[in-house]
PDB file of C-alpha atoms in Angstrom:
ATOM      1  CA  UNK A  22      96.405  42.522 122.317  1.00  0.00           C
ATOM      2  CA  UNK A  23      98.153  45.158 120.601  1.00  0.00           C
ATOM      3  CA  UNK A  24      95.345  46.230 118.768  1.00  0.00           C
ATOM      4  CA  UNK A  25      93.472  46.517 121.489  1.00  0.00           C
ATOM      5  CA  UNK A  26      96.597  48.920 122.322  1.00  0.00           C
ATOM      6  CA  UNK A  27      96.593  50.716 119.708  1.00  0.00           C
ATOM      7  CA  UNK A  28      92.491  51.996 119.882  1.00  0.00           C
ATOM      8  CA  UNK A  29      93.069  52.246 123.496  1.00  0.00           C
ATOM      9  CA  UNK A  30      95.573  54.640 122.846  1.00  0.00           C
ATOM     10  CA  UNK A  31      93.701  56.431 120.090  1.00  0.00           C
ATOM     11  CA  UNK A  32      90.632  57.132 122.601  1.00  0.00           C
ATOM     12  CA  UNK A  33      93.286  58.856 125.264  1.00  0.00           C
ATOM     13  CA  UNK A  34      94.597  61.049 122.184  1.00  0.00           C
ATOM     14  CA  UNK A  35      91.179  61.887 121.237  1.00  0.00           C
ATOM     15  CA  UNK A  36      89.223  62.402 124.695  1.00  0.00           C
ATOM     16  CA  UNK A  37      92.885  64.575 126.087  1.00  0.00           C
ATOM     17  CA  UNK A  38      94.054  65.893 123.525  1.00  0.00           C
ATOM     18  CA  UNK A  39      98.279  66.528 122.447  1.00  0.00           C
ATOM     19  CA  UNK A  40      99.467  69.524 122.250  1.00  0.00           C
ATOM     20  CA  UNK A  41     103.111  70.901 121.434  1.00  0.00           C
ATOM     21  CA  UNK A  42     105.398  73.251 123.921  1.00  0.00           C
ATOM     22  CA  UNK A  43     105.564  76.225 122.938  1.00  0.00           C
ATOM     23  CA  UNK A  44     109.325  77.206 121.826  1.00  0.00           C
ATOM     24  CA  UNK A  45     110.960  79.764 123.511  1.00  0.00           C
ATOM     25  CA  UNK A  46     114.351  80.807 122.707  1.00  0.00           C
ATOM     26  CA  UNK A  47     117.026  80.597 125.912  1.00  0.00           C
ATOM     27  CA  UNK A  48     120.412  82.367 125.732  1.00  0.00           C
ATOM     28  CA  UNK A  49     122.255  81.660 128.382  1.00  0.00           C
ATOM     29  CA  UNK A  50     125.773  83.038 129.468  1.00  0.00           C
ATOM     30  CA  UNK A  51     129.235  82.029 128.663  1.00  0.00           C
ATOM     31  CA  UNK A  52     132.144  82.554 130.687  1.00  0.00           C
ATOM     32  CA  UNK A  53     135.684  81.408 130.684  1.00  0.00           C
ATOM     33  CA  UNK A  54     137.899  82.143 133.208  1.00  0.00           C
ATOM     34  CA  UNK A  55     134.961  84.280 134.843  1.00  0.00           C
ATOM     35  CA  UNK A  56     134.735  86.727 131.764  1.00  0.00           C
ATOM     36  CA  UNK A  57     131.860  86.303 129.936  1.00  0.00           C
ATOM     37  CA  UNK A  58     131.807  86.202 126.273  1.00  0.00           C
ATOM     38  CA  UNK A  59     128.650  88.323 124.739  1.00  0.00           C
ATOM     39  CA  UNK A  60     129.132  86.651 121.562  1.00  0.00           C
ATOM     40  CA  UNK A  61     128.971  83.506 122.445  1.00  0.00           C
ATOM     41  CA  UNK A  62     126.245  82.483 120.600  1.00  0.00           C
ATOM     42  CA  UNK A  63     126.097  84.360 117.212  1.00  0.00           C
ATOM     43  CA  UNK A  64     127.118  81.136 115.284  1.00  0.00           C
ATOM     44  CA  UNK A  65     130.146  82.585 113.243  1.00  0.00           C
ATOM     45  CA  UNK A  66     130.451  84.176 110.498  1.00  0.00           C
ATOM     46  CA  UNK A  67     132.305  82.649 106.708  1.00  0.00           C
ATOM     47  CA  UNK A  68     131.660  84.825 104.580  1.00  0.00           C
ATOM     48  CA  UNK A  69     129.774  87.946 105.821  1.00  0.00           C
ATOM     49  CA  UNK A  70     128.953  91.435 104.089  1.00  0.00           C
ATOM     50  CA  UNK A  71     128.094  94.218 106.721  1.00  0.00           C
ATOM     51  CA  UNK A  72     126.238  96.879 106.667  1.00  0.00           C
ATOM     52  CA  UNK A  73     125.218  99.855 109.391  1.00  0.00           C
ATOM     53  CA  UNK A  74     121.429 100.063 110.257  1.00  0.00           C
ATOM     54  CA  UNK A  75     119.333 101.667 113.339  1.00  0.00           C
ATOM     55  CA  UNK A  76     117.459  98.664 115.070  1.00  0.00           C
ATOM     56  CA  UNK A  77     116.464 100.101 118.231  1.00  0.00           C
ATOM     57  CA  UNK A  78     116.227 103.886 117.230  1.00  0.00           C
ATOM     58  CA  UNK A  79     118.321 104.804 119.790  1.00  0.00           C
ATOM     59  CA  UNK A  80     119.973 106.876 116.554  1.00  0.00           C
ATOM     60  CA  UNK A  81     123.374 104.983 116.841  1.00  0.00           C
ATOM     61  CA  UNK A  82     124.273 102.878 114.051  1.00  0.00           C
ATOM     62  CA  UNK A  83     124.157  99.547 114.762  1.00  0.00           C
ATOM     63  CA  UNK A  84     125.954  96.527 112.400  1.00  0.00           C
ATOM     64  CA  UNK A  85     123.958  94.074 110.397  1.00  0.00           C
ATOM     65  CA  UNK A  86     125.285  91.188 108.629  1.00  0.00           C
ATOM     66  CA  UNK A  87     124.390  88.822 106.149  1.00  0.00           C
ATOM     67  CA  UNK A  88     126.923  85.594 105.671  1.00  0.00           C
ATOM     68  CA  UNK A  89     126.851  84.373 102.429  1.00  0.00           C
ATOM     69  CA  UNK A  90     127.666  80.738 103.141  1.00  0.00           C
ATOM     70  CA  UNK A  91     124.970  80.233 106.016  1.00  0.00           C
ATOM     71  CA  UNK A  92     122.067  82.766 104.188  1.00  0.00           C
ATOM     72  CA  UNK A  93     121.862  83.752 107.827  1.00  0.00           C
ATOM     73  CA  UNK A  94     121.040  87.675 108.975  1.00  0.00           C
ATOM     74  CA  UNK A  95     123.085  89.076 112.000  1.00  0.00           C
ATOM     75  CA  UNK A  96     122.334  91.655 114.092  1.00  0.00           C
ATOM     76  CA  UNK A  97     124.312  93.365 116.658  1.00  0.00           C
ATOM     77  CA  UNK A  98     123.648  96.330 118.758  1.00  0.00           C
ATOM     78  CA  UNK A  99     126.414  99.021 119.610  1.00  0.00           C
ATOM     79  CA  UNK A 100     126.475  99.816 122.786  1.00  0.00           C
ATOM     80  CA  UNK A 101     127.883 103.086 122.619  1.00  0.00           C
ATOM     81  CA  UNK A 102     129.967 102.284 125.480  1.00  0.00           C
ATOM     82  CA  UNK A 103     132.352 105.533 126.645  1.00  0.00           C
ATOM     83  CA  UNK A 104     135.883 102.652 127.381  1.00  0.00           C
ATOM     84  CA  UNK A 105     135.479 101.323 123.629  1.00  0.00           C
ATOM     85  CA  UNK A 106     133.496  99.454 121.143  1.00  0.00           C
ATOM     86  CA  UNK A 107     131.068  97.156 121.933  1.00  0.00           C
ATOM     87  CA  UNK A 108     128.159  95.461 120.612  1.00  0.00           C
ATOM     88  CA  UNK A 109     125.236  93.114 122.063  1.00  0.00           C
ATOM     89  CA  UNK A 110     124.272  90.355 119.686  1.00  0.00           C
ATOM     90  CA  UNK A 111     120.618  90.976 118.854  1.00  0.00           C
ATOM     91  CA  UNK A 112     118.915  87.802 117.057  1.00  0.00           C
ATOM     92  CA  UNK A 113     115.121  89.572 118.335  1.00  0.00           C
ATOM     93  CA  UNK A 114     115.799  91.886 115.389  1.00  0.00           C
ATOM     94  CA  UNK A 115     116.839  88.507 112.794  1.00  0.00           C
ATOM     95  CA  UNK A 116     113.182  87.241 111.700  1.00  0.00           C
ATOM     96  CA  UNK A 117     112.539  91.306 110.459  1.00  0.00           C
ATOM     97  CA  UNK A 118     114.438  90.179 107.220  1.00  0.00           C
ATOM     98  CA  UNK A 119     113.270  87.687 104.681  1.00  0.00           C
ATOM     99  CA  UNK A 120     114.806  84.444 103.582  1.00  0.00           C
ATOM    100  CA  UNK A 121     117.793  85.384 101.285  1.00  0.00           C
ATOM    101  CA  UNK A 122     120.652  83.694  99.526  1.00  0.00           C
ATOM    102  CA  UNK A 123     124.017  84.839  98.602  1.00  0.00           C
ATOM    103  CA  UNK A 124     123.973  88.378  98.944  1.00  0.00           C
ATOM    104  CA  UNK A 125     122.597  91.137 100.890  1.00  0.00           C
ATOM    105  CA  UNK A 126     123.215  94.778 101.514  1.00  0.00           C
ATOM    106  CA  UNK A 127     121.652  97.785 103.283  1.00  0.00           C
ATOM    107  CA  UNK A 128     121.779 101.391 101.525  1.00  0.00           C
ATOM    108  CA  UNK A 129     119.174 104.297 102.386  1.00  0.00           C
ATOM    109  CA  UNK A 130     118.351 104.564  98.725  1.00  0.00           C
ATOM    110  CA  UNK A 131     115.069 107.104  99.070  1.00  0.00           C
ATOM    111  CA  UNK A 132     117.642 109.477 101.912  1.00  0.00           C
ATOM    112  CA  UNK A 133     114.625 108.985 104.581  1.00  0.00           C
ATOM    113  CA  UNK A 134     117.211 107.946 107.251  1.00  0.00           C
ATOM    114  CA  UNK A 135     116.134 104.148 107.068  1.00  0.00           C
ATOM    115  CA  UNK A 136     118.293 102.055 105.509  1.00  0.00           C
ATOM    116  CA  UNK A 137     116.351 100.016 102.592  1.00  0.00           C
ATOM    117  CA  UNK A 138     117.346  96.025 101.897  1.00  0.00           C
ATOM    118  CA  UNK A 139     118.950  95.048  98.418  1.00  0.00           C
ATOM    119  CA  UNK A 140     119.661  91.331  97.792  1.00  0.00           C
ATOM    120  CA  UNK A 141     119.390  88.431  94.763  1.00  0.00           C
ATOM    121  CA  UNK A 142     115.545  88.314  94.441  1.00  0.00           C
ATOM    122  CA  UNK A 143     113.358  86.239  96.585  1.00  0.00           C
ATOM    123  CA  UNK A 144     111.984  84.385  93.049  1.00  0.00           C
ATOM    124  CA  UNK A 145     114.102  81.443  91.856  1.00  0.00           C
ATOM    125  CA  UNK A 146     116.100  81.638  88.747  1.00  0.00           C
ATOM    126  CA  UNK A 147     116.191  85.308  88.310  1.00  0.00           C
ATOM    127  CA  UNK A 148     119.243  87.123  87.786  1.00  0.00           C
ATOM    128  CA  UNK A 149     118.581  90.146  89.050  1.00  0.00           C
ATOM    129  CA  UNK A 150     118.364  92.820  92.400  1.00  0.00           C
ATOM    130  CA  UNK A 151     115.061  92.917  94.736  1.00  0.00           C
ATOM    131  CA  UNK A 152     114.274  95.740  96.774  1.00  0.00           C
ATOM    132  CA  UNK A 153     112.421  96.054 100.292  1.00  0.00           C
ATOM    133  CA  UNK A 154     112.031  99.784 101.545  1.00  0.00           C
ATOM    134  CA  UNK A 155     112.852  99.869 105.022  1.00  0.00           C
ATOM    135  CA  UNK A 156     110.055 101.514 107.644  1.00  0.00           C
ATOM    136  CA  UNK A 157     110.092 102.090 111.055  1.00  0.00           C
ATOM    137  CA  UNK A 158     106.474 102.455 112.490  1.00  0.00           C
ATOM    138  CA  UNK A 159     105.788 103.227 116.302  1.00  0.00           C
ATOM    139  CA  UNK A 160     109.730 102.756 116.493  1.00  0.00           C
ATOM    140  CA  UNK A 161     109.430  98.926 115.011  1.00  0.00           C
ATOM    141  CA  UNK A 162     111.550  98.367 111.892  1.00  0.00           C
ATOM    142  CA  UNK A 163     110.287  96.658 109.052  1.00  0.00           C
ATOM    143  CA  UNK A 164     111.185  96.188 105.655  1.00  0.00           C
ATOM    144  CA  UNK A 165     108.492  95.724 102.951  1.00  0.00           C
ATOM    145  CA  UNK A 166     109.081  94.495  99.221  1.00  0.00           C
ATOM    146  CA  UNK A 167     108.650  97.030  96.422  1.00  0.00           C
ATOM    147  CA  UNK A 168     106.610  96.151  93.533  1.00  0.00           C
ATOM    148  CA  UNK A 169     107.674  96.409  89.873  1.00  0.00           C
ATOM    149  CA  UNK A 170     106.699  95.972  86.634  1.00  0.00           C
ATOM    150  CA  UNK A 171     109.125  92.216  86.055  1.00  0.00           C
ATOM    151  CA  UNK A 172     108.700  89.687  89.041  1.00  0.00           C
ATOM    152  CA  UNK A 173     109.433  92.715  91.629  1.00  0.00           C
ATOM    153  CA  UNK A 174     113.007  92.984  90.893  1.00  0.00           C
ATOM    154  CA  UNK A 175     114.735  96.483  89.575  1.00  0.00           C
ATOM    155  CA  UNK A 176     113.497  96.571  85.671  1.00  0.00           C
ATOM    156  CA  UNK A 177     114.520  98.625  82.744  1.00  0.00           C
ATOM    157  CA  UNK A 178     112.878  99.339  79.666  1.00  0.00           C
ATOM    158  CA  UNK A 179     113.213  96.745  76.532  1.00  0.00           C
ATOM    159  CA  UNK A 180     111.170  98.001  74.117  1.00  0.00           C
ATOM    160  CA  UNK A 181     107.219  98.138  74.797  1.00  0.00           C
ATOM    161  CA  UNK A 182     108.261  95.284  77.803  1.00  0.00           C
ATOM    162  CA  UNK A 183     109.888  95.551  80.823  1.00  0.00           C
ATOM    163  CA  UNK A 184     113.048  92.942  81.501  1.00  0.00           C
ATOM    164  CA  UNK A 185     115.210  92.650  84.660  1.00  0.00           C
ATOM    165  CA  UNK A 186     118.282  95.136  85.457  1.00  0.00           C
ATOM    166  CA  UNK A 187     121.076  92.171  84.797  1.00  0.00           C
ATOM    167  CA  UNK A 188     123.483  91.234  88.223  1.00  0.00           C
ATOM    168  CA  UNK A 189     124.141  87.740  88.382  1.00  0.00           C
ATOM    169  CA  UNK A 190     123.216  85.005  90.710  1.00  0.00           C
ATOM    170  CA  UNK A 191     126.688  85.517  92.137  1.00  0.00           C
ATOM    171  CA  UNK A 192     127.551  88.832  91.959  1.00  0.00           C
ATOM    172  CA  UNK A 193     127.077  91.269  94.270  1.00  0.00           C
ATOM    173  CA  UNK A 194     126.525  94.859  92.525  1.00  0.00           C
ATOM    174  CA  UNK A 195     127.710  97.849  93.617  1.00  0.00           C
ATOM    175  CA  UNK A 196     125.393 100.234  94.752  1.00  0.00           C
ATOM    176  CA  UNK A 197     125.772 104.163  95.752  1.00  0.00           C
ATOM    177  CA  UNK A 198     125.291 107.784  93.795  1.00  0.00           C
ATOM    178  CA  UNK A 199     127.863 107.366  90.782  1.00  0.00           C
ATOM    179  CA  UNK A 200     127.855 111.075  89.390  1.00  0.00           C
ATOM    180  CA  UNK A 201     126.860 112.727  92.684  1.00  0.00           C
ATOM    181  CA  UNK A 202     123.550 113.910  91.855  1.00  0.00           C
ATOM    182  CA  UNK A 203     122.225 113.243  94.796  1.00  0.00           C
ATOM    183  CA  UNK A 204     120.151 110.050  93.812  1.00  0.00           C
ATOM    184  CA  UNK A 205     121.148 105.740  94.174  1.00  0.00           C
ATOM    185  CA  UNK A 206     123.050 104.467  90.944  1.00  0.00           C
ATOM    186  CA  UNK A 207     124.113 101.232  90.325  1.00  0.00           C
ATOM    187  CA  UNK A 208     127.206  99.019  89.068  1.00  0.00           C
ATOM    188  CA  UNK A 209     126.621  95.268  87.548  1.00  0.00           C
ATOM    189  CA  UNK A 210     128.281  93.407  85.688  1.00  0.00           C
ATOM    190  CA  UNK A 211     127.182  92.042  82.236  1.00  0.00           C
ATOM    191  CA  UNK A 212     125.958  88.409  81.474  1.00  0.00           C
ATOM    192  CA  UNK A 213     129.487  87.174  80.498  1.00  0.00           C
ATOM    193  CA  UNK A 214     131.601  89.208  83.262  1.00  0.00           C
ATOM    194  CA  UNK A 215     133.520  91.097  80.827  1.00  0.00           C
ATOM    195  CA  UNK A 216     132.132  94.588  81.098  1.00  0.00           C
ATOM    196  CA  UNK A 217     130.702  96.654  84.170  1.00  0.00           C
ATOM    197  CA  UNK A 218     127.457  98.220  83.307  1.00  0.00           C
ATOM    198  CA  UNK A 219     126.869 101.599  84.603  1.00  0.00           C
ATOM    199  CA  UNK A 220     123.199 102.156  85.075  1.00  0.00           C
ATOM    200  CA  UNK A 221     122.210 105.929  85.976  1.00  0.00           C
ATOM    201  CA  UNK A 222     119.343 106.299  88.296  1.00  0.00           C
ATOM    202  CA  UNK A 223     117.133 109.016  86.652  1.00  0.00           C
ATOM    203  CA  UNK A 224     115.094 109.712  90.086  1.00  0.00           C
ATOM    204  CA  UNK A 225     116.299 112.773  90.401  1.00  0.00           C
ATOM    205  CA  UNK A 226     115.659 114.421  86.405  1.00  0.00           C
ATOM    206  CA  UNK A 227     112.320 112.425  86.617  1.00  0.00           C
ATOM    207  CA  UNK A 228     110.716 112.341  90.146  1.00  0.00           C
ATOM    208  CA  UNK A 229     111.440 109.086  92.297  1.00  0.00           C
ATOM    209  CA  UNK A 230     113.319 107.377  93.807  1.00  0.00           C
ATOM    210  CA  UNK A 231     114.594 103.909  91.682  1.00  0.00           C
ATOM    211  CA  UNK A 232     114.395 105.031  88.102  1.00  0.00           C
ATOM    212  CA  UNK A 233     117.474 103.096  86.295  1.00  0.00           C
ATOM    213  CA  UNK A 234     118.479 103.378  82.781  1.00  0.00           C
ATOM    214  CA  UNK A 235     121.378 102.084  81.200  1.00  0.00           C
ATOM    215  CA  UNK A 236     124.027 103.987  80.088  1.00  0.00           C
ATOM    216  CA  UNK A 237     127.251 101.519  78.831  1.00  0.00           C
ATOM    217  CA  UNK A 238     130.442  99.906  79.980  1.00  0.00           C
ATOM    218  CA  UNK A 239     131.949 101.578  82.958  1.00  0.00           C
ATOM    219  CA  UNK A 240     135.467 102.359  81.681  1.00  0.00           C
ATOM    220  CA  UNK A 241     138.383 101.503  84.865  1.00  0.00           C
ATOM    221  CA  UNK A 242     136.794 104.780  87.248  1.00  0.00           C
ATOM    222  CA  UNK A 243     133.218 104.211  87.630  1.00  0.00           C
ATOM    223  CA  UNK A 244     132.401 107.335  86.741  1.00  0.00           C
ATOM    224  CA  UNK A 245     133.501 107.446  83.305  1.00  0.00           C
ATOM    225  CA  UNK A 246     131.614 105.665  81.229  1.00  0.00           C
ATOM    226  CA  UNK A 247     130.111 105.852  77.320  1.00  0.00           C
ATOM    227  CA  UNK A 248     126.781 108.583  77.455  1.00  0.00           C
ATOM    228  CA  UNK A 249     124.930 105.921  75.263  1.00  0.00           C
ATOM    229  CA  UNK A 250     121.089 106.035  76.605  1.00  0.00           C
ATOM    230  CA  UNK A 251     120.086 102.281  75.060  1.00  0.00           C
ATOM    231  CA  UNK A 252     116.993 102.151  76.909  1.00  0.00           C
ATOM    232  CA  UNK A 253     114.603 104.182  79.308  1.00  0.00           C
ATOM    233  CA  UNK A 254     113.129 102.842  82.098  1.00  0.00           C
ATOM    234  CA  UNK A 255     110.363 103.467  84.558  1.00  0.00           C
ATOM    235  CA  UNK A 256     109.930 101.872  88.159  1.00  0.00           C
ATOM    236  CA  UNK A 257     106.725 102.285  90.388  1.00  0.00           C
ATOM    237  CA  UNK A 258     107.854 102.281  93.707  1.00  0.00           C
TER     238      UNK A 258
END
């Protein structure tokens, strides 16, 4: 009998058909003591890094932020309201960013008023900083990963090869224009933590816009360091 069942069954799959529900996602309101709370439903944050980004192109900054314990991306909208601060939580704008662990960061590296996406590369194992130029066609934002000449992270020169610009798994590096030259420069530490590595972006002597080369230990100010060129390097962007 339960055979019989069980091909019974299998016709009624077969001849009907089973299809899944689509998923739709439903927010629905909070309130205590008849104030709602808007962010009710962001999840928390543990460990967070923010950064400012346009979603909507309304050309107010809104916040982004990427919690380090979670890997989850945050998005919140400012309201701009006139009686204070506000912000909407905004999870339509979450799936634009990719799947990333420990650290992320915005910074407008190529100064087109879109703030570009730097995090520990996508690939597994590599110590290193990944780059996705941020775009904003027919007023959608995007971000698309730039291609290099080592596994699409930030590479320098090492002799005839290219090798990775060092920052490790669980560091996050600082980037912003070191000497002022108008052009992105960044700050990592080296493989055993002892000395910060100054590497000078060379976009601006060379044409481009992510052009690093390493020039030494970064002595207590960043911008003092040793003017030691050890290698050259080239990035296609």
């Amino acid at each position: 009998m339960r055979y019989i069942c069980i091909i019974v069954f299998g016709i009624l799959i077969s001849i009907t058909g089973v299809t899944g529900q689509d998923y739709q996602p439903f927010f629905p309101d909070f309130y205590v003591n008849g104030k709602k709370l808007s962010l009710a439903l962001t999840g928390g944050l543990r460990n967070a890094r923010f950064s400012n980004i346009d979603f909507n192109g309304d050309g107010i900054k809104d916040i982004y932020a990427f919690d380090h314990t979670s890997g989850r991306s945050l998005c919140f909208i400012n309201l701009d309201e006139s009686e204070g601060i506000a912000y909407r939580y905004a999870p339509e704008y979450e799936n634009i960013f990719p799947v990333m662990k420990n650290w992320a960061m915005l910074y407008d590296f190529n100064k087109d008023g879109i703030e570009d996406l730097f995090c520990l590369p996508t690939t597994p194992g590599i110590a290193g900083i990944e780059v996705w130029r941020g775009k904003r066609q027919g007023g959608l934002l995007s971000f698309s990963r730039m291609n290099t000449p080592f596994y699409n992270v930030l590479a320098i020169k090492a002799g005839s090869q290219f090798t990775n610009l060092y920052n490790a798994l669980t560091d996050i590096p600082g980037i912003f224009d070191v000497d002022d030259d108008g052009d992105t420069d960044i700050l990592a530490f080296e493989i055993d933590g002892s000395f910060l590595t100054y590497y000078k972006n060379l976009a601006m002597e060379r044409m481009g816009w992510l052009k690093p080369e390493r020039e030494g230990p970064a002595i207590q100010d960043p911008r003092l360091c040793r003017l030691m060129r050890i290698v050259t390097a080239t990035l296609t962007c």
